[in-house]
Structure formats: structure tokens, C-alpha cells
XYZ file of C-alpha atoms in Angstrom:
668
model
C -20.993 -2.069 14.624
C -24.278 -2.563 12.850
C -27.789 -1.511 13.707
C -30.155 -4.279 14.729
C -33.741 -4.262 13.490
C -35.328 -6.818 15.810
C -38.414 -8.835 15.237
C -39.598 -11.491 17.610
C -36.580 -13.750 17.019
C -35.037 -12.193 13.916
C -32.142 -9.764 13.514
C -31.482 -7.885 10.272
C -27.817 -6.936 10.121
C -27.106 -3.448 8.788
C -23.328 -3.503 8.436
C -21.310 -0.542 9.567
C -17.702 -1.507 10.167
C -14.418 -0.305 8.735
C -11.663 -2.336 10.453
C -10.904 -5.962 11.178
C -11.431 -5.316 14.892
C -14.993 -4.178 14.231
C -15.537 -7.249 12.051
C -14.467 -9.343 15.022
C -17.062 -7.501 17.129
C -19.724 -8.330 14.532
C -18.739 -12.019 14.738
C -18.941 -11.925 18.536
C -22.431 -10.415 18.317
C -23.572 -13.083 15.841
C -22.277 -15.817 18.166
C -24.015 -14.340 21.212
C -27.393 -13.812 19.499
C -27.298 -17.211 17.806
C -26.772 -18.865 21.176
C -29.997 -17.186 22.291
C -31.941 -18.746 19.393
C -32.051 -15.626 17.173
C -32.085 -15.953 13.370
C -30.410 -13.552 10.943
C -30.998 -11.808 7.626
C -28.963 -9.201 5.740
C -25.806 -11.311 5.878
C -24.699 -10.885 2.261
C -23.854 -7.212 2.819
C -21.471 -8.242 5.591
C -19.927 -10.932 3.360
C -19.380 -8.525 0.479
C -17.913 -5.802 2.694
C -14.389 -4.632 1.849
C -13.026 -5.534 5.295
C -14.439 -9.082 5.041
C -12.915 -9.544 1.592
C -9.479 -8.334 2.734
C -9.613 -10.625 5.794
C -10.608 -13.575 3.585
C -7.671 -12.984 1.250
C -5.379 -12.730 4.296
C -6.533 -16.168 5.444
C -6.287 -17.817 2.018
C -2.885 -16.344 1.224
C -1.409 -17.847 4.394
C -2.610 -21.292 3.278
C -0.250 -23.511 1.299
C -3.048 -24.293 -1.144
C -3.152 -20.675 -2.331
C -0.539 -21.506 -4.982
C -2.785 -24.209 -6.484
C -4.851 -23.111 -9.464
C -8.338 -24.215 -10.411
C -9.822 -24.886 -13.827
C -9.175 -21.268 -14.913
C -5.376 -21.691 -14.321
C -5.408 -18.497 -12.188
C -3.287 -18.421 -9.016
C -3.519 -16.109 -6.049
C -0.546 -13.999 -7.220
C -2.491 -12.893 -10.298
C -5.233 -11.421 -8.133
C -2.747 -9.863 -5.714
C -1.227 -7.825 -8.540
C -4.580 -6.290 -9.453
C -5.409 -2.770 -8.244
C -7.049 -2.862 -4.849
C -10.313 -1.189 -5.854
C -10.601 -3.310 -8.992
C -10.235 -6.578 -7.045
C -12.758 -5.509 -4.397
C -15.301 -4.540 -7.070
C -14.743 -7.853 -8.885
C -15.521 -9.897 -5.769
C -18.508 -7.721 -4.838
C -19.942 -8.178 -8.331
C -19.662 -11.955 -7.896
C -21.867 -11.762 -4.806
C -24.602 -9.974 -6.747
C -24.871 -12.759 -9.323
C -22.799 -15.705 -8.187
C -21.999 -18.367 -10.770
C -19.174 -20.592 -9.508
C -16.933 -22.466 -11.884
C -16.552 -26.252 -11.676
C -13.858 -27.639 -9.404
C -10.761 -29.427 -10.653
C -10.853 -33.066 -9.574
C -7.692 -34.558 -8.060
C -7.053 -37.737 -6.080
C -4.944 -38.315 -2.956
C -4.167 -41.688 -1.331
C -6.098 -42.779 1.771
C -4.792 -44.802 4.699
C -6.571 -47.945 3.447
C -4.865 -47.792 0.045
C -7.810 -46.277 -1.823
C -7.905 -42.828 -3.419
C -9.801 -39.871 -1.982
C -11.308 -37.440 -4.541
C -10.684 -33.746 -4.000
C -12.323 -30.823 -5.749
C -10.073 -27.777 -6.146
C -12.167 -24.608 -6.695
C -10.842 -21.563 -8.485
C -9.107 -18.901 -6.413
C -12.023 -16.501 -6.869
C -14.492 -19.131 -5.634
C -12.241 -19.795 -2.638
C -12.336 -16.122 -1.721
C -16.144 -16.120 -1.949
C -16.358 -19.262 0.204
C -14.049 -17.769 2.829
C -16.172 -14.601 2.974
C -19.274 -16.747 3.526
C -17.514 -18.790 6.203
C -16.376 -15.711 8.139
C -19.983 -14.605 8.637
C -21.924 -17.845 9.084
C -19.397 -19.787 11.182
C -20.072 -17.801 14.405
C -23.806 -18.445 13.953
C -23.233 -22.168 13.572
C -20.598 -22.475 16.319
C -23.083 -21.251 18.891
C -25.448 -24.133 18.045
C -23.018 -26.993 17.443
C -22.934 -29.953 19.811
C -20.167 -29.415 22.388
C -18.555 -32.848 21.856
C -17.903 -32.596 18.104
C -14.283 -31.746 17.337
C -13.694 -32.021 13.598
C -12.843 -28.894 11.596
C -13.809 -26.500 14.359
C -11.682 -23.626 15.702
C -9.539 -24.249 18.780
C -10.292 -27.999 18.614
C -8.167 -30.970 17.583
C -8.023 -34.767 17.671
C -6.389 -34.822 21.092
C -9.360 -33.044 22.627
C -11.735 -35.767 21.404
C -9.453 -38.475 22.817
C -9.149 -36.583 26.090
C -12.938 -36.349 26.464
C -13.354 -40.081 25.830
C -10.768 -40.861 28.518
C -12.493 -38.486 30.931
C -15.887 -40.211 30.467
C -14.333 -43.643 31.123
C -12.513 -42.382 34.219
C -15.555 -40.531 35.603
C -17.425 -43.820 36.137
C -14.506 -45.909 37.380
C -16.229 -46.515 40.752
C -19.682 -47.089 39.278
C -21.173 -50.363 38.001
C -22.438 -48.357 34.995
C -18.952 -47.449 33.783
C -18.856 -46.731 30.045
C -16.762 -49.675 28.851
C -18.712 -50.576 25.684
C -18.387 -48.588 22.476
C -20.055 -48.346 19.075
C -17.593 -47.260 16.375
C -19.434 -45.772 13.409
C -18.386 -45.801 9.782
C -20.535 -43.953 7.230
C -20.338 -45.129 3.622
C -19.204 -42.196 1.480
C -20.402 -39.607 3.964
C -19.282 -36.451 2.146
C -20.205 -37.807 -1.298
C -23.793 -38.743 -0.366
C -24.977 -35.663 1.535
C -28.413 -34.561 0.331
C -28.419 -30.952 -0.876
C -32.085 -30.456 0.002
C -31.660 -31.686 3.584
C -28.457 -29.676 3.976
C -30.122 -26.393 2.958
C -32.978 -27.135 5.364
C -30.491 -27.612 8.182
C -28.705 -24.363 7.259
C -32.067 -22.569 7.535
C -32.776 -24.180 10.927
C -29.315 -23.132 12.049
C -30.601 -19.529 11.992
C -29.383 -18.370 8.552
C -32.616 -16.953 7.090
C -31.000 -14.893 4.322
C -32.228 -16.591 1.144
C -29.391 -15.030 -0.843
C -26.892 -16.933 1.303
C -28.814 -20.153 0.719
C -28.707 -19.438 -3.005
C -24.937 -18.958 -2.909
C -24.459 -22.224 -0.996
C -26.773 -24.033 -3.421
C -24.747 -22.779 -6.382
C -21.528 -23.986 -4.719
C -22.954 -27.448 -4.172
C -24.186 -27.783 -7.774
C -21.091 -26.342 -9.474
C -19.837 -29.795 -10.517
C -16.282 -30.786 -11.307
C -14.008 -31.392 -14.293
C -12.031 -34.606 -14.568
C -9.939 -35.395 -17.648
C -11.484 -32.430 -19.503
C -14.997 -33.794 -18.936
C -17.659 -31.968 -16.919
C -19.566 -33.899 -14.241
C -22.625 -32.648 -12.397
C -22.947 -32.994 -8.620
C -26.437 -33.920 -7.462
C -25.325 -34.952 -3.962
C -22.387 -34.424 -1.654
C -20.186 -31.554 -0.599
C -17.025 -30.947 -2.654
C -14.075 -32.144 -0.576
C -11.326 -29.554 -0.899
C -13.571 -26.529 -0.713
C -13.180 -24.058 2.145
C -16.856 -24.184 3.077
C -17.226 -27.992 2.855
C -16.054 -28.856 6.432
C -18.498 -26.347 7.918
C -21.368 -27.663 5.795
C -20.625 -31.255 6.797
C -20.688 -30.269 10.482
C -24.052 -28.577 9.929
C -25.376 -31.765 8.317
C -24.157 -34.023 11.155
C -25.122 -31.675 13.991
C -28.644 -33.102 14.328
C -27.186 -36.580 14.818
C -24.975 -35.265 17.632
C -27.879 -33.616 19.423
C -30.154 -36.631 18.866
C -27.859 -38.855 20.926
C -27.052 -36.124 23.448
C -30.592 -34.970 24.172
C -32.021 -38.479 24.242
C -29.457 -40.214 26.397
C -27.284 -37.585 28.045
C -28.696 -34.074 28.303
C -32.435 -34.199 27.574
C -33.122 -30.478 27.207
C -31.175 -29.752 30.393
C -34.114 -30.101 32.782
C -31.779 -30.040 35.769
C -29.521 -27.230 36.905
C -26.437 -29.398 37.195
C -25.223 -31.946 34.645
C -24.734 -34.694 37.242
C -28.391 -34.414 38.196
C -29.367 -34.979 34.555
C -27.411 -38.219 34.562
C -28.940 -39.312 37.861
C -32.481 -38.579 36.621
C -31.880 -40.661 33.480
C -30.775 -43.618 35.640
C -33.899 -43.352 37.769
C -36.004 -43.401 34.583
C -34.293 -46.612 33.480
C -32.287 -44.994 30.660
C -28.627 -45.896 30.368
C -26.546 -42.782 29.575
C -24.843 -42.653 26.188
C -21.878 -40.437 25.346
C -21.360 -39.336 21.740
C -18.058 -38.043 20.335
C -17.568 -37.103 16.683
C -14.679 -35.944 14.509
C -15.855 -35.217 10.936
C -17.462 -38.487 9.752
C -15.850 -40.641 12.492
C -17.912 -41.059 15.649
C -17.986 -43.128 18.829
C -20.862 -43.738 21.254
C -19.959 -45.041 24.731
C -22.359 -46.990 26.952
C -22.192 -49.402 29.883
C -23.670 -52.708 28.609
C -23.314 -54.920 25.559
C -27.086 -55.066 25.079
C -27.363 -51.280 24.914
C -24.432 -51.076 22.532
C -26.025 -53.429 19.984
C -29.372 -51.681 20.411
C -27.701 -48.314 19.687
C -26.107 -49.747 16.566
C -29.517 -50.772 15.181
C -31.154 -47.511 16.258
C -28.498 -45.299 14.687
C -28.537 -47.352 11.478
C -32.237 -46.534 11.104
C -31.650 -42.888 12.061
C -28.972 -42.346 9.406
C -31.052 -44.074 6.732
C -34.303 -42.235 7.475
C -33.219 -38.798 8.682
C -29.912 -38.177 6.931
C -30.221 -40.448 3.851
C -26.878 -42.048 4.696
C -25.886 -45.666 5.175
C -23.765 -47.173 7.923
C -21.277 -49.813 6.871
C -22.321 -52.857 8.903
C -18.935 -54.494 8.326
C -16.997 -51.479 9.647
C -19.388 -50.423 12.413
C -18.081 -52.319 15.429
C -19.334 -52.965 18.951
C -16.239 -53.160 21.159
C -15.574 -54.125 24.757
C -12.922 -51.691 25.962
C -11.770 -54.162 28.626
C -10.742 -56.765 26.047
C -9.956 -54.782 22.914
C -10.049 -51.112 22.157
C -11.620 -48.601 19.808
C -9.593 -47.440 16.815
C -10.258 -43.722 16.665
C -8.223 -40.982 14.955
C -4.996 -42.985 14.955
C -5.360 -44.017 18.619
C -6.478 -47.174 20.409
C -8.454 -46.377 23.556
C -8.732 -49.155 26.159
C -10.119 -49.543 29.689
C -7.452 -51.168 31.881
C -6.336 -51.161 35.485
C -3.975 -48.508 36.681
C -0.280 -49.220 36.510
C 0.931 -50.218 39.991
C 3.142 -47.701 41.730
C 5.839 -48.365 44.380
C 3.349 -47.317 47.072
C 0.833 -50.176 47.691
C -1.587 -47.742 49.347
C -2.362 -46.232 45.938
C -3.165 -49.556 44.255
C -6.767 -49.885 43.011
C -8.733 -52.348 40.953
C -10.605 -49.599 39.097
C -10.531 -49.413 35.313
C -9.208 -46.258 33.692
C -9.030 -45.157 30.091
C -5.660 -45.440 28.385
C -4.889 -43.926 24.946
C -2.347 -45.920 22.941
C -0.937 -45.255 19.466
C -2.506 -47.296 16.700
C 0.636 -48.993 15.425
C -1.019 -50.184 12.217
C -2.001 -46.612 11.391
C 1.417 -45.360 12.483
C 3.312 -47.862 10.327
C 1.756 -46.348 7.196
C 2.864 -42.883 8.298
C 6.372 -44.191 8.986
C 6.447 -45.708 5.473
C 5.788 -42.271 3.984
C 8.460 -40.824 6.267
C 11.053 -43.350 5.085
C 10.392 -42.344 1.484
C 11.415 -38.794 2.374
C 14.547 -40.073 4.141
C 15.615 -41.977 1.016
C 15.100 -38.824 -1.067
C 18.170 -37.313 0.622
C 20.433 -39.459 -1.560
C 18.875 -37.930 -4.712
C 20.466 -34.545 -3.976
C 24.153 -33.894 -4.624
C 24.620 -30.453 -3.048
C 24.917 -30.162 0.755
C 22.461 -27.256 0.915
C 19.668 -29.236 -0.753
C 20.480 -32.252 1.425
C 20.172 -30.068 4.534
C 16.830 -28.733 3.319
C 15.528 -32.293 2.879
C 16.808 -33.199 6.352
C 14.848 -30.268 7.779
C 11.738 -31.513 5.983
C 12.238 -34.995 7.434
C 12.610 -33.448 10.890
C 9.332 -31.591 10.486
C 7.523 -34.880 9.754
C 9.123 -36.550 12.791
C 8.125 -33.628 15.024
C 4.569 -33.746 13.669
C 4.157 -37.446 14.445
C 5.734 -37.050 17.879
C 3.497 -34.130 18.855
C 0.416 -35.932 17.549
C 0.971 -38.777 20.021
C 1.992 -36.606 22.973
C -1.305 -37.165 24.861
C -0.911 -40.978 24.722
C 1.319 -43.694 26.157
C 3.740 -43.239 23.327
C 7.240 -44.454 24.279
C 7.035 -47.636 22.171
C 5.708 -45.612 19.197
C 8.585 -43.119 19.474
C 11.172 -45.898 19.564
C 9.558 -47.535 16.511
C 9.876 -44.264 14.584
C 13.493 -43.707 15.631
C 14.565 -47.287 14.908
C 13.170 -47.371 11.376
C 14.359 -43.852 10.516
C 17.867 -44.645 11.771
C 18.025 -47.829 9.640
C 16.897 -45.908 6.550
C 19.416 -43.122 7.250
C 22.206 -45.723 7.570
C 21.425 -47.024 4.080
C 21.353 -43.486 2.665
C 24.648 -42.406 4.262
C 26.376 -45.601 3.050
C 25.531 -44.574 -0.520
C 26.453 -40.912 -0.066
C 29.622 -41.432 1.995
C 30.705 -45.093 1.494
C 34.061 -44.710 3.271
C 33.266 -42.260 6.049
C 29.644 -42.817 6.994
C 30.741 -43.919 10.484
C 32.372 -40.527 11.033
C 29.092 -38.839 10.036
C 27.330 -40.007 13.206
C 27.329 -36.971 15.477
C 25.922 -36.464 19.012
C 22.625 -34.613 18.996
C 23.920 -31.813 21.238
C 26.470 -30.754 18.575
C 23.881 -30.214 15.811
C 23.197 -26.650 14.722
C 19.615 -27.390 13.670
C 17.035 -27.458 16.476
C 19.663 -26.624 19.131
C 17.162 -26.100 21.990
C 15.600 -29.497 21.312
C 18.927 -31.362 21.165
C 20.628 -29.679 24.114
C 22.191 -32.202 26.503
C 21.496 -35.345 24.426
C 24.477 -37.643 23.750
C 22.701 -40.037 21.337
C 24.298 -40.065 17.898
C 22.487 -39.403 14.638
C 23.430 -39.124 10.978
C 24.386 -35.612 9.858
C 26.151 -33.730 7.058
C 28.711 -30.892 7.438
C 28.111 -27.468 5.896
C 30.766 -24.796 6.516
C 31.869 -26.427 9.743
C 28.340 -26.923 11.095
C 26.402 -30.185 11.322
C 22.838 -30.710 10.129
C 21.308 -33.974 11.287
C 18.122 -35.981 11.735
C 16.309 -35.574 15.047
C 14.819 -38.268 17.279
C 11.164 -38.648 18.205
C 11.892 -39.832 21.762
C 13.054 -36.316 22.723
C 9.376 -35.257 22.641
C 8.026 -36.151 26.058
C 4.500 -37.358 26.706
C 2.143 -34.630 27.884
C -0.817 -35.845 29.935
C -3.802 -33.500 30.247
C -5.901 -34.378 33.275
C -8.732 -31.966 32.531
C -11.191 -32.411 29.650
C -11.570 -29.922 26.858
C -12.707 -26.481 28.019
C -15.954 -25.905 26.131
C -15.753 -22.155 26.759
C -12.743 -21.828 24.451
C -14.007 -20.158 21.282
C -12.681 -17.419 18.983
C -16.005 -15.575 19.155
C -15.982 -14.372 22.766
C -13.377 -12.360 24.662
C -13.418 -14.921 27.474
C -12.979 -17.788 25.000
C -9.960 -16.150 23.392
C -8.407 -15.439 26.798
C -8.851 -19.062 27.865
C -7.246 -20.241 24.625
C -4.218 -18.012 25.147
C -3.794 -19.359 28.675
C -4.196 -22.908 27.381
C -1.430 -22.399 24.835
C 0.749 -20.643 27.440
C 1.110 -17.625 25.219
C 0.772 -14.058 26.375
C 0.477 -12.253 23.088
C -2.592 -11.245 21.056
C -3.994 -13.711 18.586
C -3.397 -12.980 14.873
C -7.083 -12.241 14.384
C -6.768 -9.329 16.852
C -4.093 -7.456 14.941
C -4.859 -3.745 14.418
C -5.555 -2.588 10.886
C -3.306 0.186 9.573
C -4.970 0.655 6.194
C -6.772 3.850 7.124
C -7.235 6.497 4.409
C -4.632 8.755 6.048
C -1.995 6.021 6.239
C -2.611 4.970 2.661
C -2.148 8.530 1.518
C 1.153 8.752 3.402
C 2.339 5.381 2.164
C 1.894 6.162 -1.540
C 5.300 7.789 -1.961
C 5.241 7.514 -5.760
C 1.709 7.659 -7.115
C 2.736 7.072 -10.684
C 3.883 3.482 -10.138
C 1.221 0.817 -10.546
C 2.852 -1.620 -8.176
C 2.235 0.835 -5.326
C -1.516 0.537 -5.677
C -2.058 -3.188 -6.236
C -3.745 -5.364 -3.637
C -0.627 -7.213 -2.530
C 0.993 -3.962 -1.425
C -1.934 -2.942 0.767
C -2.099 -6.407 2.291
C 1.590 -7.086 2.932
C 2.235 -3.660 4.448
C 0.177 -4.827 7.433
C 2.384 -7.896 7.814
C 5.489 -5.684 7.661
C 4.007 -3.293 10.225
C 3.390 -6.160 12.677
C 6.856 -7.573 11.993
C 8.469 -4.187 12.792
C 6.298 -3.971 15.974
C 5.015 -0.507 15.078
C 8.497 1.076 15.142
C 10.731 2.714 12.562
C 13.054 0.106 11.069
C 15.900 2.656 10.958
C 15.808 4.707 14.168
C 13.492 2.542 16.260
C 11.094 5.397 17.093
C 7.575 4.071 17.888
C 4.858 5.336 15.579
C 1.928 7.378 16.830
C -0.713 9.699 15.451
C 1.750 12.594 15.429
C 4.600 10.614 13.828
C 4.085 10.256 10.057
C 5.077 6.862 8.737
C 5.923 5.490 5.313
C 6.104 1.967 3.913
C 9.454 1.797 2.112
C 10.478 -0.593 -0.695
C 14.019 -1.763 0.037
C 14.706 -2.649 -3.611
C 12.359 -0.874 -6.009
C 13.947 -2.520 -9.064
C 12.512 -5.958 -8.422
C 9.841 -7.377 -10.773
C 6.202 -6.817 -9.881
C 5.691 -10.356 -8.548
C 8.471 -9.848 -5.950
C 8.559 -6.137 -5.179
C 5.679 -6.170 -2.702
C 6.697 -9.234 -0.729
C 7.028 -8.747 3.035
C 10.881 -9.049 3.153
C 11.128 -6.142 0.683
C 8.948 -3.803 2.815
C 10.082 -1.737 5.798
C 8.264 0.911 7.834
C 10.188 4.180 8.319
C 9.392 7.488 9.933
C 9.239 10.536 7.664
C 12.718 11.840 8.479
C 14.390 8.448 7.960
C 12.436 7.931 4.766
C 13.753 11.232 3.387
C 17.304 10.291 4.318
C 17.046 6.956 2.555
C 15.746 8.594 -0.629
C 18.160 11.597 -0.367
C 15.175 13.914 -0.478
C 15.668 17.718 -0.085
C 15.537 19.134 3.392
C 11.987 20.236 4.270
C 11.472 24.017 3.957
C 9.921 24.275 7.405
C 13.123 22.863 8.948
C 15.279 25.417 7.145
C 12.967 28.199 8.334
C 13.203 27.018 11.914
C 16.976 26.957 11.723
C 17.089 30.505 10.404
C 14.861 31.695 13.251
C 17.064 30.141 15.889
C 20.293 31.617 14.541
C 21.517 35.177 15.265
C 23.159 35.878 11.959
C 22.332 34.915 8.421
C 25.859 33.621 7.906
C 25.494 31.314 10.860
C 22.159 30.103 9.561
C 23.604 29.365 6.142
C 26.503 27.485 7.671
C 24.231 25.326 9.747
C 21.941 24.746 6.763
C 24.977 23.681 4.734
C 26.064 21.257 7.477
C 22.573 19.790 7.856
C 22.273 19.402 4.090
C 25.401 17.266 3.904
C 24.411 15.367 6.993
C 21.032 14.618 5.403
C 22.684 13.331 2.259
C 25.292 11.042 3.793
C 24.488 10.182 7.383
C 22.505 7.066 6.633
C 25.173 5.528 4.394
C 28.385 6.391 6.244
C 29.863 4.311 9.091
C 29.400 5.963 12.419
C 33.207 6.286 12.979
C 33.383 8.681 9.997
C 30.337 10.847 10.713
C 32.642 13.662 11.880
C 33.970 13.934 8.318
C 30.665 15.454 7.254
C 31.530 18.603 9.095
C 34.793 19.148 7.135
C 34.714 21.310 4.000
C 34.439 19.487 0.679
C 36.718 20.180 -2.275
């Protein structure tokens, strides 16, 4: 942990940590102190620490975008092959005088048919941004508005929808039920963010290290390159950068608290939240409920008059305080009883409960109902059908099966996205259109036997637990007597969550992590809590051949941790658990592979010292021979046993167990 030099409300962080677990403790401390209103300096030393850099590279490497190069044409693999100390010193030198390179501009299609610009930073700039995020995110998370859900840990779209439904249902018996909504649309939100205002908000967030502000300022002004031409960036955050989502949340946080403190929780003057609401009603103020996901936001209220007044008020607020403009054509005032708000691919309405067989349970109260936005879903289905038709482009069964698995992953993603909603009609729409597209594909691939290629779901070898017991037929292809087919969305059942989002779930407290594990119904440690094994002693043991450069590059020291967790801290050969007294070695299964493949996780295995010697046919240790001689009564007996052990050491690992007795026969 680090020493804390405290002023009145200022903490200077003197970093002293050597493992990822201690880094996690530093993050927990930053979160706790930030929640108490404390500001921080001395953050750059924590960002440039070796443990922070290694953790940042861990996080980036696991991302699919790590294989995408920036303007310097350098990919992550190039940095992974560098010596560990050289890479650490390179990144630390960048912190001392940071000059980011311009981003590479790319475009991706949006749901409305337009193109969204993305800026792809260089790999080195991504590592720097991730190091900055690891340290400043806990400080910001402690001060973010509780009902913002975009690009925040442990939060997703379904939590925002669930909170909206809970607010509607909470007032179902009140005349002030929140059945009117203001749907906000900001014109070019991320492209028009003021750099000056953003840096001011970062300072007010409690980050008082001017060096950090300088680094963020350099990132914002790095510019981008499009068609070999350099463009400066005077406003906006570069979409595609690792730090951009966090910066956008910092910029919009004041808007969240403006609505919350004015109309919902005015400085928490009452002990209980319900008393705050009651006091607002007595003062003649209608409560407002604000929910935001990135640049999409919704404000709920009880009357049409208040809804239109909020629209005008927030238009002025964005223009004056945030230098942003609301699109008046796309900012709607909606009556949830007649229509519904279109939010994050859902349509949320206020309707009466569905009548049950028991008349005693019938009520006339309005409840919130989340429904899939079929217009939004139809565009996703169109992209899915394109992938289905790509199956006919492949001629080999193995490649066709791989494409089928990719199609299944898209279907599962859409089905799980709509699990919290009333989704049966959406699932059937997906299955119907996918089945029609698959019929056209199979007619081209198998014109005479496509009818025989419709197989019951329960007979498929892919996703067997999902398809167990289902008789519905789907299109499949045979590979070595096994069938690979397309799944159905309707197998995914709707999952209703009655409780709202637990605001205590956070990765920066022990209680928050425990609640998250219980929420996910998992009883294993989170990946961020994995123990580090890169101690100096272990590294010295692991370097079996010091003369080989590939044993000292960064990828080796990083992937050996993954292999250690995969092997569950046990010897891959004998299964003996490792401890302080059991020396361990990281073994390369095939040491003839090229440098870009030799240190991959599948080629690494953790072995105890004795098994490692057997694998490499190393000489018997002298101390073992000495012990044998001491235990034996005669020198001839000792030599005989030494001879037997020598042959056993040479051949035991490679001989079938039925023939191990042959080792004890004399050799000719």
C-alpha cells in the first residue's frame, strides 16, 4: 500500500505495491477516499508503475481490438516480443514526456444508415490510456450519479431498463405516477465536447495531479489521420479510444446530478429516500427521475406540463452549461399510456397488468412493460441473415460448421439481450427469418437432399445442453457422423428481474465484488483477483535456458500467469499442488516453434522440478544420489539402485505404464 500525506482534503499517493492484489487495494482506497470528497495528487507514479503497466497490457490483450494497428502499423504482438524490462522502460518514458500519435480514422455503419467515425489509437497510446483509466476510474466511480449505466463496470442496458420499470411500478397506486417521459437526443455529443470544460470537470472530480490533466489534454488534441491527411481536433473525445467512454461520463455527470439534486434527491436532507420524495411534494415540486446510458437519456415525470417544461429547461442547460445542442426534432415528450419510449432497443410502456385466471388478483393499476423495439431488431436480423447466406460461400464442411457457430453466437446474443423483456414475438421473428434464409442456403448447397438435412435439435452435437429435449427441426450439416446445426432463439427463456439494480455492486469494494458474484450466481474469484506469480524467485526458477531470447520477452512473463491459472496451481504431469517448498517451472511443450507462437498459452505448462527434469532427460540430481548411497548398506547395492533410478528417470515419462517393469531388466 502507499503512504498518505494528508492535507485538509488532499491525499498525495506515494505508491508502494508489487502485485496486482496490492494494486486492487490501492483502487479500493481511491474509491473510498473519493466518496468522502478527498482529492488526489501523485497519481502518475501509480500509472507508470510496473504492476499497472502489466495489468493494462493484460486487459488490452484480451480485447479483440488488440490485433488492430494504428497509424504506426504496430500491433500488440510486436510489443509482446520485446524484452520485459525494455517494454516497461519504454512505457515509463512515455509518461515522462507524453506525445501521442494521431488516431487512424475509420467509419462503421450506424442503425440509422449513417456512418459513425472511429479513431483507432496506436497500441502504445492504448496502453497509456489503460494505465490512466486503471487509476482514475475508481476516483470517478465514487462520484458518478447512481442512475447512469453506460460504459461503467458491472452495469448494462438491462439495468437501465429495469430501473425505469421499477420507477413506473413504484407509483402505480399514486396519482403522481411517472407516466410521461422526455427522450433526449444530443446532436453530435461526443464530437462537440469542449476540452476546456472537460478538463475543469476532471479537476472537480478530485484529480488534482496536473500531470494527469496534461496527459488527458494531449490525448484530446492528438488529432486523426484520414486518407493520409492530418486533421486537428479542437473539440470532442476520440471515439474508439479506451479513455473516451470514461471522459464522456465525466462530462455528462453534472447533468445527471443537476436533475437528481433538483427534483429527486436535493442534497439528501432526509434520512430516508421516501421522505425526500414526500418533502418535494409538499414543496410543490413534482419529482423527476433521470436515467442515462452514454448520450441517450430519459427523464420521467407525472404530468404533460412538467414534461414540456423539462424539455425547455434542459435545452437551455445543455446550451449554456455543456455547450451542446439538443435535437428538437428527436427530443420527444411521450405519454407512456398511449405510446412508449424507444430506449436502448426497447419500447417501455405503461399498461394494465395481464389478467390472470384468478379474478381476485385483477387490478386497474398501470405497470411498466419492456417490449423489444421491432424496428431496431429488424436491422439486427438483416445483419444476421447476411451471415447465414455466407455459409453457401464455403465449400468445406469444417468452414461451414465454423460459420454456423458464428451465426449461433449472434442468435444467442440477440436472445440474451431481450431476456428481461416480453420477448416471445421477437424470438419467433428471429427464428422465422433465419429458418427461411437457411432454407435458401441449403437448397443451393444440397439441391437434392436438403429435406434430409433437417435434424431435430436434440441430436445436434453443438450446444448440446441448450438443445437437450427439443424436437424442433433445424438445418444442419454432417461432419464425421456428427451434426452441426443452427440454433433457435425461442430456447432462451425470458428472465424477469423484480428488484432494481443493486447500487452497491462495484469492483472497487469487497462487498461490491461479493454482491456481483452472487448476482451472477458464480462462486469463483473474479479475474481481477487472480494471484500474481511473477515474483523474482519464480522468474529465476522459470528461466530454464537463459541464453534464449524468447524466454525473457514480455509475452512469456504475461502468458505464464494464464497457464498457471489454467493448470489451477498444480503440476500438469503428476498433479502435485505447488507451494513455497515445491519448486515449479514453466515448460515449453514445443520449443521449436517460431517466436510469435512459442509463448502462447497452449504451448506452456507448469511442472514441478522432478517432472521437469524427466521431460528434459536431465541428469539425476547429485543430492538424490547421495541420499540413496546413505540409505544402502553396501556400495554395490547403492550402485544398482542408482543404475535403476537412472534408467527410470530417462524413460518413465515416455513409456506406457504397462511396460514400466521393463525398465528393471538389464539392457543389452
